[in-house]
Amino acid sequence: MDRYLVVGAGFSGAVLARELAEQLPCTVDIIDERNHIGGNCHTFRDDQSGVMIHAYGPHIFNTNDEKVWDYVRRHGSFRLYVNRVKAVIDRGVFSMPINLHTINQFFGLKLNPNQASEYLAGLGDASIAEPANFEEQALKLMGRELYEAFFKGYTTKQWGCDPRELSASILKRLPIRFNYDDNYYEKKFCGIPEEGYGDVIGSILMHPAIHVRLGERMHPGAIPHDYRHVFWTGPIDAYFDYSEGRLGYRTMTFERIDAMGDFQGNPVINYPGIEVPFTRIHEHKHFAPWERHERTVAFREYSKETAGNDIPYYPKRFSSDLKILERYRERAESLERVSFLGRLGTYRYMDMEAVIRDALNHASSSVELLLNGRRPPLFPENAAV
Ligand code: UDP
């Protein structure tokens, strides 16, 4: 019977391991250097307050993909959850992403949807035909005043650079709405697992052919030869010992606040101003409105450059990073029994749902090839630089 090794027990590794275990006569070892499964989606029940904490920052599942939504709900009970975010600036508290309420409140107007759309078109910089970066995208869509109030400072803090150095696609993650819908996400299905992500990922890994080993760091050079294939979901630059240089990531640090009752009255409040050192505060009991807790726990979130053993969060994907990535991808070509997948393995800015879809697709093409005596694809199909 073939043995496979999956490195990394986040969504990517867990979904892939499960598909292999179900579709092939095999055993799958899945290892993770941390002492928990779930990667950055890890949640735990806090001893002091009883609140379910999202250890690496808020994770709200959102997708349009029914297949992915059904998949996660087969492995855990999801409660529908709408994320409503506020932003505090010197002029007051506003709704994010920008919607009709934000526009009317910000400009002291009473516009209807059509009027607001025309009004914003008038504010936008019409001279920008093809926005070349984040700032141009914002100036074209909303004009300088809204951009500077809500995006410029936040983005500078979040990414540690001038927004002109960032891709316009980062801003495109957020909608601008000309109605009062204040759901942060545009997706059809939004939810949070009732018992946390560990419950969901634990269920995915619950299969007699899967063996989970935690707190184990695997050096690529030390991978035993009897594995038919290795699926690496850790950072691709770590696989090659950073020999071509480090890929840039932003990492987050969290400052814990313990209080009684309700600290801020909302799950997430953003602080876009550059004068505030953190980007946002999240209060975790509000991610589970179906629970009741007397105590509360919130975190101020700070963003910084990843160094040393910091946990990588957001891939920066600057052009210098993409050049390094190209070199790692070229080196990967010569590997015979390794594939790379997931946010870290492919160095892409991916939401949980995209990670799961990729892992399912990668597993199905891998299984077909393995059954025909061939090697699985080096990267998921859509992971080109
Ligand atoms: N952003 C901002 N102000 C906000 C919220 C978001 O400038 O109040 C920018 C920021 O650059 C961020 C991007 O919009 O990286 C995308 O936001 P999103 O919430 O999608 O980021 P994520 O969920 O990945 O943290």
PDB file of C-alpha atoms in Angstrom, residues 130-312:
ATOM      1  CA  GLU A 130      -6.722  51.725 -16.320  1.00  0.00           C
ATOM      2  CA  PRO A 131      -5.797  51.947 -12.616  1.00  0.00           C
ATOM      3  CA  ALA A 132      -2.211  50.757 -12.274  1.00  0.00           C
ATOM      4  CA  ASN A 133      -2.231  50.354  -8.508  1.00  0.00           C
ATOM      5  CA  PHE A 134      -4.327  50.391  -5.313  1.00  0.00           C
ATOM      6  CA  GLU A 135      -4.353  54.178  -4.988  1.00  0.00           C
ATOM      7  CA  GLU A 136      -5.374  54.797  -8.594  1.00  0.00           C
ATOM      8  CA  GLN A 137      -8.138  52.217  -8.268  1.00  0.00           C
ATOM      9  CA  ALA A 138      -9.458  54.053  -5.203  1.00  0.00           C
ATOM     10  CA  LEU A 139      -9.161  57.547  -6.724  1.00  0.00           C
ATOM     11  CA  LYS A 140     -11.012  56.395  -9.817  1.00  0.00           C
ATOM     12  CA  LEU A 141     -13.832  54.789  -7.837  1.00  0.00           C
ATOM     13  CA  MET A 142     -14.400  57.182  -4.929  1.00  0.00           C
ATOM     14  CA  GLY A 143     -12.160  60.260  -5.146  1.00  0.00           C
ATOM     15  CA  ARG A 144      -9.511  61.488  -2.753  1.00  0.00           C
ATOM     16  CA  GLU A 145     -11.572  62.366   0.316  1.00  0.00           C
ATOM     17  CA  LEU A 146     -13.097  58.930   0.901  1.00  0.00           C
ATOM     18  CA  TYR A 147      -9.844  57.234  -0.087  1.00  0.00           C
ATOM     19  CA  GLU A 148      -7.818  59.211   2.418  1.00  0.00           C
ATOM     20  CA  ALA A 149     -10.384  58.778   5.192  1.00  0.00           C
ATOM     21  CA  PHE A 150     -10.872  55.022   4.917  1.00  0.00           C
ATOM     22  CA  PHE A 151      -8.142  53.384   2.822  1.00  0.00           C
ATOM     23  CA  LYS A 152      -4.880  55.263   2.627  1.00  0.00           C
ATOM     24  CA  GLY A 153      -3.817  54.971   6.278  1.00  0.00           C
ATOM     25  CA  TYR A 154      -5.245  51.486   6.794  1.00  0.00           C
ATOM     26  CA  THR A 155      -3.542  50.140   3.701  1.00  0.00           C
ATOM     27  CA  THR A 156      -0.224  51.815   4.532  1.00  0.00           C
ATOM     28  CA  LYS A 157      -0.323  50.194   7.980  1.00  0.00           C
ATOM     29  CA  GLN A 158      -1.581  46.828   6.763  1.00  0.00           C
ATOM     30  CA  TRP A 159       0.944  46.399   3.967  1.00  0.00           C
ATOM     31  CA  GLY A 160       3.816  48.560   5.274  1.00  0.00           C
ATOM     32  CA  CYS A 161       4.183  50.470   2.024  1.00  0.00           C
ATOM     33  CA  ASP A 162       2.713  53.235  -0.080  1.00  0.00           C
ATOM     34  CA  PRO A 163      -0.630  52.093  -1.586  1.00  0.00           C
ATOM     35  CA  ARG A 164       0.819  53.034  -4.996  1.00  0.00           C
ATOM     36  CA  GLU A 165       3.118  50.013  -4.667  1.00  0.00           C
ATOM     37  CA  LEU A 166       0.168  47.631  -4.280  1.00  0.00           C
ATOM     38  CA  SER A 167      -1.970  45.912  -6.840  1.00  0.00           C
ATOM     39  CA  ALA A 168      -5.401  47.373  -7.665  1.00  0.00           C
ATOM     40  CA  SER A 169      -6.781  43.854  -7.131  1.00  0.00           C
ATOM     41  CA  ILE A 170      -6.419  44.253  -3.329  1.00  0.00           C
ATOM     42  CA  LEU A 171      -8.982  47.064  -3.297  1.00  0.00           C
ATOM     43  CA  LYS A 172     -11.239  45.098  -5.625  1.00  0.00           C
ATOM     44  CA  ARG A 173     -11.786  42.636  -2.779  1.00  0.00           C
ATOM     45  CA  LEU A 174     -14.127  45.225  -1.270  1.00  0.00           C
ATOM     46  CA  PRO A 175     -17.382  46.397  -2.867  1.00  0.00           C
ATOM     47  CA  ILE A 176     -18.815  49.928  -2.943  1.00  0.00           C
ATOM     48  CA  ARG A 177     -22.563  49.726  -2.506  1.00  0.00           C
ATOM     49  CA  PHE A 178     -25.283  52.185  -3.346  1.00  0.00           C
ATOM     50  CA  ASN A 179     -27.726  50.648  -0.888  1.00  0.00           C
ATOM     51  CA  TYR A 180     -27.794  50.096   2.873  1.00  0.00           C
ATOM     52  CA  ASP A 181     -26.476  46.530   2.753  1.00  0.00           C
ATOM     53  CA  ASP A 182     -23.621  46.500   5.251  1.00  0.00           C
ATOM     54  CA  ASN A 183     -22.563  42.859   4.932  1.00  0.00           C
ATOM     55  CA  TYR A 184     -18.771  42.987   4.622  1.00  0.00           C
ATOM     56  CA  TYR A 185     -18.797  40.177   2.082  1.00  0.00           C
ATOM     57  CA  GLU A 186     -20.458  39.943  -1.311  1.00  0.00           C
ATOM     58  CA  LYS A 187     -20.749  36.160  -1.120  1.00  0.00           C
ATOM     59  CA  LYS A 188     -23.844  33.973  -1.228  1.00  0.00           C
ATOM     60  CA  PHE A 189     -22.894  31.873   1.813  1.00  0.00           C
ATOM     61  CA  CYS A 190     -21.352  33.335   4.989  1.00  0.00           C
ATOM     62  CA  GLY A 191     -20.955  31.445   8.230  1.00  0.00           C
ATOM     63  CA  ILE A 192     -18.869  30.468  11.226  1.00  0.00           C
ATOM     64  CA  PRO A 193     -18.517  26.932  12.595  1.00  0.00           C
ATOM     65  CA  GLU A 194     -20.425  26.614  15.825  1.00  0.00           C
ATOM     66  CA  GLU A 195     -17.660  24.678  17.562  1.00  0.00           C
ATOM     67  CA  GLY A 196     -14.745  26.388  15.840  1.00  0.00           C
ATOM     68  CA  TYR A 197     -12.527  25.460  12.912  1.00  0.00           C
ATOM     69  CA  GLY A 198     -10.722  22.724  14.866  1.00  0.00           C
ATOM     70  CA  ASP A 199     -13.998  20.822  14.891  1.00  0.00           C
ATOM     71  CA  VAL A 200     -14.340  21.081  11.100  1.00  0.00           C
ATOM     72  CA  ILE A 201     -10.721  20.283  10.261  1.00  0.00           C
ATOM     73  CA  GLY A 202     -10.649  17.531  12.902  1.00  0.00           C
ATOM     74  CA  SER A 203     -13.610  15.912  11.187  1.00  0.00           C
ATOM     75  CA  ILE A 204     -11.927  16.192   7.771  1.00  0.00           C
ATOM     76  CA  LEU A 205      -8.881  14.410   9.221  1.00  0.00           C
ATOM     77  CA  MET A 206     -10.970  11.731  10.949  1.00  0.00           C
ATOM     78  CA  HIS A 207     -10.277   8.772   8.671  1.00  0.00           C
ATOM     79  CA  PRO A 208      -8.631   5.454   9.534  1.00  0.00           C
ATOM     80  CA  ALA A 209      -5.979   5.896   6.817  1.00  0.00           C
ATOM     81  CA  ILE A 210      -4.912   9.354   8.057  1.00  0.00           C
ATOM     82  CA  HIS A 211      -2.310   9.741  10.799  1.00  0.00           C
ATOM     83  CA  VAL A 212      -1.835  13.214  12.244  1.00  0.00           C
ATOM     84  CA  ARG A 213       1.467  14.161  13.868  1.00  0.00           C
ATOM     85  CA  LEU A 214       1.723  17.571  15.523  1.00  0.00           C
ATOM     86  CA  GLY A 215       4.694  19.552  16.808  1.00  0.00           C
ATOM     87  CA  GLU A 216       6.923  18.028  14.149  1.00  0.00           C
ATOM     88  CA  ARG A 217       8.991  20.088  11.746  1.00  0.00           C
ATOM     89  CA  MET A 218      10.016  18.200   8.619  1.00  0.00           C
ATOM     90  CA  HIS A 219      13.180  19.239   6.858  1.00  0.00           C
ATOM     91  CA  PRO A 220      12.813  18.477   3.138  1.00  0.00           C
ATOM     92  CA  GLY A 221      16.190  16.740   3.114  1.00  0.00           C
ATOM     93  CA  ALA A 222      15.014  14.397   5.873  1.00  0.00           C
ATOM     94  CA  ILE A 223      11.802  13.178   4.253  1.00  0.00           C
ATOM     95  CA  PRO A 224      11.874   9.360   4.318  1.00  0.00           C
ATOM     96  CA  HIS A 225      12.166   7.782   0.872  1.00  0.00           C
ATOM     97  CA  ASP A 226       9.321   5.364   1.264  1.00  0.00           C
ATOM     98  CA  TYR A 227       6.674   8.019   0.684  1.00  0.00           C
ATOM     99  CA  ARG A 228       5.383   7.715  -2.842  1.00  0.00           C
ATOM    100  CA  HIS A 229       4.642  11.433  -2.939  1.00  0.00           C
ATOM    101  CA  VAL A 230       4.869  14.494  -0.691  1.00  0.00           C
ATOM    102  CA  PHE A 231       2.333  17.328  -0.694  1.00  0.00           C
ATOM    103  CA  TRP A 232       3.946  20.440   0.754  1.00  0.00           C
ATOM    104  CA  THR A 233       1.587  23.137   2.007  1.00  0.00           C
ATOM    105  CA  GLY A 234       4.233  25.091   3.942  1.00  0.00           C
ATOM    106  CA  PRO A 235       6.042  28.101   2.471  1.00  0.00           C
ATOM    107  CA  ILE A 236       7.705  27.204  -0.815  1.00  0.00           C
ATOM    108  CA  ASP A 237      10.781  29.272   0.087  1.00  0.00           C
ATOM    109  CA  ALA A 238      11.151  27.282   3.331  1.00  0.00           C
ATOM    110  CA  TYR A 239      11.188  24.054   1.297  1.00  0.00           C
ATOM    111  CA  PHE A 240      14.308  25.334  -0.477  1.00  0.00           C
ATOM    112  CA  ASP A 241      15.868  26.676   2.735  1.00  0.00           C
ATOM    113  CA  TYR A 242      15.340  30.253   1.470  1.00  0.00           C
ATOM    114  CA  SER A 243      18.291  29.739  -0.854  1.00  0.00           C
ATOM    115  CA  GLU A 244      16.866  32.105  -3.511  1.00  0.00           C
ATOM    116  CA  GLY A 245      15.786  34.675  -0.898  1.00  0.00           C
ATOM    117  CA  ARG A 246      12.740  35.146   1.310  1.00  0.00           C
ATOM    118  CA  LEU A 247       9.299  35.762  -0.107  1.00  0.00           C
ATOM    119  CA  GLY A 248       7.705  38.826   1.498  1.00  0.00           C
ATOM    120  CA  TYR A 249       4.795  38.349   3.883  1.00  0.00           C
ATOM    121  CA  ARG A 250       3.038  40.568   6.363  1.00  0.00           C
ATOM    122  CA  THR A 251       2.509  39.095   9.782  1.00  0.00           C
ATOM    123  CA  MET A 252       0.092  40.133  12.528  1.00  0.00           C
ATOM    124  CA  THR A 253       0.555  40.645  16.239  1.00  0.00           C
ATOM    125  CA  PHE A 254      -2.309  40.870  18.693  1.00  0.00           C
ATOM    126  CA  GLU A 255      -2.609  42.761  21.951  1.00  0.00           C
ATOM    127  CA  ARG A 256      -5.180  41.140  24.196  1.00  0.00           C
ATOM    128  CA  ILE A 257      -7.825  43.140  26.047  1.00  0.00           C
ATOM    129  CA  ASP A 258      -9.859  41.438  28.807  1.00  0.00           C
ATOM    130  CA  ALA A 259     -13.017  43.114  30.041  1.00  0.00           C
ATOM    131  CA  MET A 260     -16.480  42.461  31.431  1.00  0.00           C
ATOM    132  CA  GLY A 261     -19.626  42.796  29.332  1.00  0.00           C
ATOM    133  CA  ASP A 262     -19.272  44.297  25.892  1.00  0.00           C
ATOM    134  CA  PHE A 263     -16.023  46.044  24.957  1.00  0.00           C
ATOM    135  CA  GLN A 264     -16.881  47.630  21.611  1.00  0.00           C
ATOM    136  CA  GLY A 265     -20.385  46.487  20.642  1.00  0.00           C
ATOM    137  CA  ASN A 266     -19.296  44.964  17.319  1.00  0.00           C
ATOM    138  CA  PRO A 267     -17.086  42.073  16.169  1.00  0.00           C
ATOM    139  CA  VAL A 268     -14.679  44.180  14.090  1.00  0.00           C
ATOM    140  CA  ILE A 269     -13.935  47.883  14.210  1.00  0.00           C
ATOM    141  CA  ASN A 270     -11.313  49.266  11.833  1.00  0.00           C
ATOM    142  CA  TYR A 271      -9.075  52.210  12.656  1.00  0.00           C
ATOM    143  CA  PRO A 272      -7.937  53.540   9.288  1.00  0.00           C
ATOM    144  CA  GLY A 273      -6.082  56.617  10.612  1.00  0.00           C
ATOM    145  CA  ILE A 274      -2.315  56.500  10.242  1.00  0.00           C
ATOM    146  CA  GLU A 275      -1.984  58.114  13.685  1.00  0.00           C
ATOM    147  CA  VAL A 276      -3.443  54.958  15.332  1.00  0.00           C
ATOM    148  CA  PRO A 277      -0.760  52.243  15.420  1.00  0.00           C
ATOM    149  CA  PHE A 278      -3.102  49.258  15.028  1.00  0.00           C
ATOM    150  CA  THR A 279      -5.388  48.477  12.092  1.00  0.00           C
ATOM    151  CA  ARG A 280      -8.430  47.112  13.873  1.00  0.00           C
ATOM    152  CA  ILE A 281      -9.878  45.659  17.066  1.00  0.00           C
ATOM    153  CA  HIS A 282     -11.797  42.385  17.052  1.00  0.00           C
ATOM    154  CA  GLU A 283     -13.973  41.206  19.892  1.00  0.00           C
ATOM    155  CA  HIS A 284     -14.413  37.493  19.556  1.00  0.00           C
ATOM    156  CA  LYS A 285     -17.607  36.718  21.401  1.00  0.00           C
ATOM    157  CA  HIS A 286     -19.442  38.706  18.732  1.00  0.00           C
ATOM    158  CA  PHE A 287     -18.360  36.097  16.159  1.00  0.00           C
ATOM    159  CA  ALA A 288     -20.646  33.686  18.041  1.00  0.00           C
ATOM    160  CA  PRO A 289     -23.809  35.733  18.708  1.00  0.00           C
ATOM    161  CA  TRP A 290     -25.591  32.482  19.631  1.00  0.00           C
ATOM    162  CA  GLU A 291     -23.424  32.222  22.790  1.00  0.00           C
ATOM    163  CA  ARG A 292     -23.629  34.228  26.018  1.00  0.00           C
ATOM    164  CA  HIS A 293     -20.548  35.220  28.024  1.00  0.00           C
ATOM    165  CA  GLU A 294     -20.167  37.649  30.897  1.00  0.00           C
ATOM    166  CA  ARG A 295     -16.538  38.286  30.129  1.00  0.00           C
ATOM    167  CA  THR A 296     -15.182  39.470  26.843  1.00  0.00           C
ATOM    168  CA  VAL A 297     -11.875  39.239  24.996  1.00  0.00           C
ATOM    169  CA  ALA A 298     -10.753  41.603  22.248  1.00  0.00           C
ATOM    170  CA  PHE A 299      -7.493  42.081  20.359  1.00  0.00           C
ATOM    171  CA  ARG A 300      -5.803  45.102  18.873  1.00  0.00           C
ATOM    172  CA  GLU A 301      -4.283  43.925  15.610  1.00  0.00           C
ATOM    173  CA  TYR A 302      -0.945  45.244  14.393  1.00  0.00           C
ATOM    174  CA  SER A 303       0.678  44.431  11.092  1.00  0.00           C
ATOM    175  CA  LYS A 304       4.403  44.120  10.488  1.00  0.00           C
ATOM    176  CA  GLU A 305       6.973  42.658   8.163  1.00  0.00           C
ATOM    177  CA  THR A 306       7.617  38.942   8.642  1.00  0.00           C
ATOM    178  CA  ALA A 307      11.076  38.119   9.956  1.00  0.00           C
ATOM    179  CA  GLY A 308      12.772  35.122  11.548  1.00  0.00           C
ATOM    180  CA  ASN A 309      10.198  32.708  12.936  1.00  0.00           C
ATOM    181  CA  ASP A 310       7.180  35.019  12.550  1.00  0.00           C
ATOM    182  CA  ILE A 311       4.101  33.333  11.168  1.00  0.00           C
ATOM    183  CA  PRO A 312       3.485  34.368   7.562  1.00  0.00           C
TER     184      PRO A 312
END
